[in-house]
Short mmCIF file of C-alpha atoms in Angstrom, two decimals:
data_model
loop_
_atom_site.label_atom_id
_atom_site.label_comp_id
_atom_site.label_asym_id
_atom_site.label_seq_id
_atom_site.Cartn_x
_atom_site.Cartn_y
_atom_site.Cartn_z
CA MET Q 1 14.76 60.72 8.35
CA SER Q 2 13.44 62.42 11.26
CA THR Q 3 15.30 64.18 14.16
CA LEU Q 4 13.96 63.88 17.57
CA THR Q 5 15.20 65.81 20.91
CA ALA Q 6 14.95 64.40 24.34
CA THR Q 7 16.61 64.34 27.74
CA PHE Q 8 17.17 61.51 30.03
CA THR Q 9 18.28 60.97 33.82
CA ILE Q 10 20.44 58.00 34.64
CA ASP Q 11 20.54 55.89 37.95
CA LEU Q 12 23.79 53.63 37.77
CA THR Q 13 23.80 50.81 40.62
CA PRO Q 14 26.95 48.91 40.97
CA ALA Q 15 26.56 45.09 40.34
CA GLU Q 16 28.46 41.87 40.50
CA VAL Q 17 31.55 42.27 38.13
CA LEU Q 18 31.47 39.76 35.22
CA LEU Q 19 34.63 38.35 33.60
CA GLY Q 20 36.42 40.66 31.39
CA ALA Q 21 35.10 43.92 32.97
CA ALA Q 22 36.67 46.21 35.45
CA ASP Q 23 33.15 46.95 36.79
CA ARG Q 24 29.43 46.38 36.29
CA PHE Q 25 26.51 48.69 36.64
CA ASP Q 26 22.74 48.14 36.31
CA LEU Q 27 21.18 51.27 34.74
CA ALA Q 28 17.85 52.89 34.70
CA LYS Q 29 16.81 55.93 32.63
CA THR Q 30 13.85 58.19 32.49
CA TRP Q 31 13.43 59.81 29.32
CA THR Q 32 11.38 62.99 28.44
CA GLY Q 33 10.69 64.86 25.10
CA THR Q 34 10.02 63.46 21.96
CA VAL Q 35 11.56 60.38 23.27
CA ALA Q 36 9.49 59.55 26.47
CA GLY Q 37 9.55 56.32 28.71
CA THR Q 38 12.01 54.29 30.54
CA SER Q 39 14.91 52.04 30.02
CA ARG Q 40 16.83 49.56 31.95
CA GLY Q 41 20.09 47.77 31.11
CA VAL Q 42 23.56 46.88 31.98
CA MET Q 43 26.96 48.65 31.54
CA LEU Q 44 30.51 46.91 31.64
CA THR Q 45 33.58 49.07 31.84
CA ALA Q 46 37.31 48.63 31.38
CA GLY Q 47 40.39 50.66 31.86
CA ASP Q 48 41.34 53.61 33.94
CA PRO Q 49 39.33 56.56 33.33
CA ALA Q 50 41.34 58.63 36.02
CA ALA Q 51 44.31 58.08 33.64
CA GLY Q 52 42.32 59.07 30.43
CA SER Q 53 42.04 55.68 28.91
CA ALA Q 54 38.91 53.55 29.40
CA SER Q 55 35.98 52.07 27.64
CA TYR Q 56 32.39 50.94 28.32
CA ILE Q 57 29.66 48.95 26.64
CA ALA Q 58 26.13 49.17 27.54
CA THR Q 59 22.69 47.66 26.33
CA GLU Q 60 19.24 48.87 27.43
CA THR Q 61 15.72 48.00 26.81
CA PHE Q 62 13.53 51.17 25.95
CA GLU Q 63 9.62 51.23 26.56
CA GLY Q 64 7.60 54.12 25.55
CA THR Q 65 7.10 56.37 22.68
CA LEU Q 66 9.43 57.91 19.90
CA ASP Q 67 7.52 60.94 18.28
CA GLY Q 68 4.14 59.37 19.51
CA ARG Q 69 4.84 55.79 18.10
CA GLU Q 70 4.59 53.39 20.96
CA GLY Q 71 6.78 50.06 21.56
CA THR Q 72 10.01 48.94 22.83
CA LEU Q 73 13.47 48.85 21.36
CA THR Q 74 17.09 48.41 22.30
CA PHE Q 75 19.83 50.98 22.71
CA GLN Q 76 23.36 50.05 22.44
CA GLN Q 77 26.50 52.09 23.35
CA LEU Q 78 30.16 51.66 22.99
CA GLY Q 79 32.20 54.50 24.58
CA THR Q 80 36.02 54.90 24.38
CA MET Q 81 38.55 57.27 25.67
CA ALA Q 82 42.19 57.33 24.72
CA GLY Q 83 44.43 60.06 25.83
CA GLY Q 84 41.52 61.76 27.53
CA GLU Q 85 39.67 62.14 24.18
CA PRO Q 86 36.11 60.53 24.47
CA GLU Q 87 34.34 58.81 21.44
CA LEU Q 88 30.70 57.41 21.62
CA ARG Q 89 28.87 55.35 19.34
CA TYR Q 90 25.09 55.16 20.52
CA VAL Q 91 22.65 53.35 18.25
CA ILE Q 92 19.19 51.76 17.96
CA ALA Q 93 19.77 47.99 17.66
CA PRO Q 94 18.55 47.04 14.17
CA GLY Q 95 15.61 44.33 14.48
CA SER Q 96 14.98 45.29 18.17
CA GLY Q 97 11.61 47.24 17.85
CA THR Q 98 8.29 46.09 18.72
CA GLY Q 99 4.96 47.71 18.41
CA ASP Q 100 4.85 50.97 16.52
CA LEU Q 101 8.71 50.93 16.70
CA VAL Q 102 9.28 47.89 14.51
CA GLY Q 103 12.08 48.49 11.80
CA LEU Q 104 13.28 51.64 13.49
CA THR Q 105 17.09 52.39 13.31
CA GLY Q 106 19.05 55.25 14.01
CA THR Q 107 21.71 57.09 15.91
CA LEU Q 108 21.77 58.87 19.26
CA THR Q 109 24.10 62.01 19.95
CA ILE Q 110 24.58 63.31 23.54
CA GLY Q 111 24.74 67.09 23.41
CA THR Q 112 25.28 68.63 27.05
CA ILE Q 113 24.96 67.30 30.31
CA ASP Q 114 23.59 69.42 33.04
CA GLU Q 115 25.11 69.82 36.49
CA ASP Q 116 22.15 67.59 37.73
CA GLY Q 117 22.94 64.84 35.36
CA THR Q 118 20.37 65.45 32.85
CA HIS Q 119 21.66 64.33 29.38
CA HIS Q 120 20.30 66.33 26.34
CA VAL Q 121 20.06 63.92 23.38
CA THR Q 122 19.47 64.02 19.62
CA VAL Q 123 17.95 61.00 17.78
CA GLU Q 124 18.28 60.63 14.20
CA LEU Q 125 15.82 57.99 12.94
CA THR Q 126 16.36 56.11 9.68
#
């Protein structure tokens, strides 16, 4: 197992709402650090975040390098908030890697988010 650190910035663009979702967003991220590259994906939301109860799911395809290994893979996210308390599951989808990233699995943890929207991430590879 190895631990990588990175940051990403995200651009969310509202998109056509899909059945079963309150909102839909297309996302684009730029990653820097030991995870470097770009990713694009889709986020679906539900609930009422202003009232402290909501959820989202997202899937994104990453292209770039993880600790110098190059290829693509898919990140999946499941975020929930109940009573204002957030919970996030953020993983590398098993079987999604190509190139030097074939066979990688792992989890991502978001640490801090800067005022400018930069997210600081730790990636635990297995």
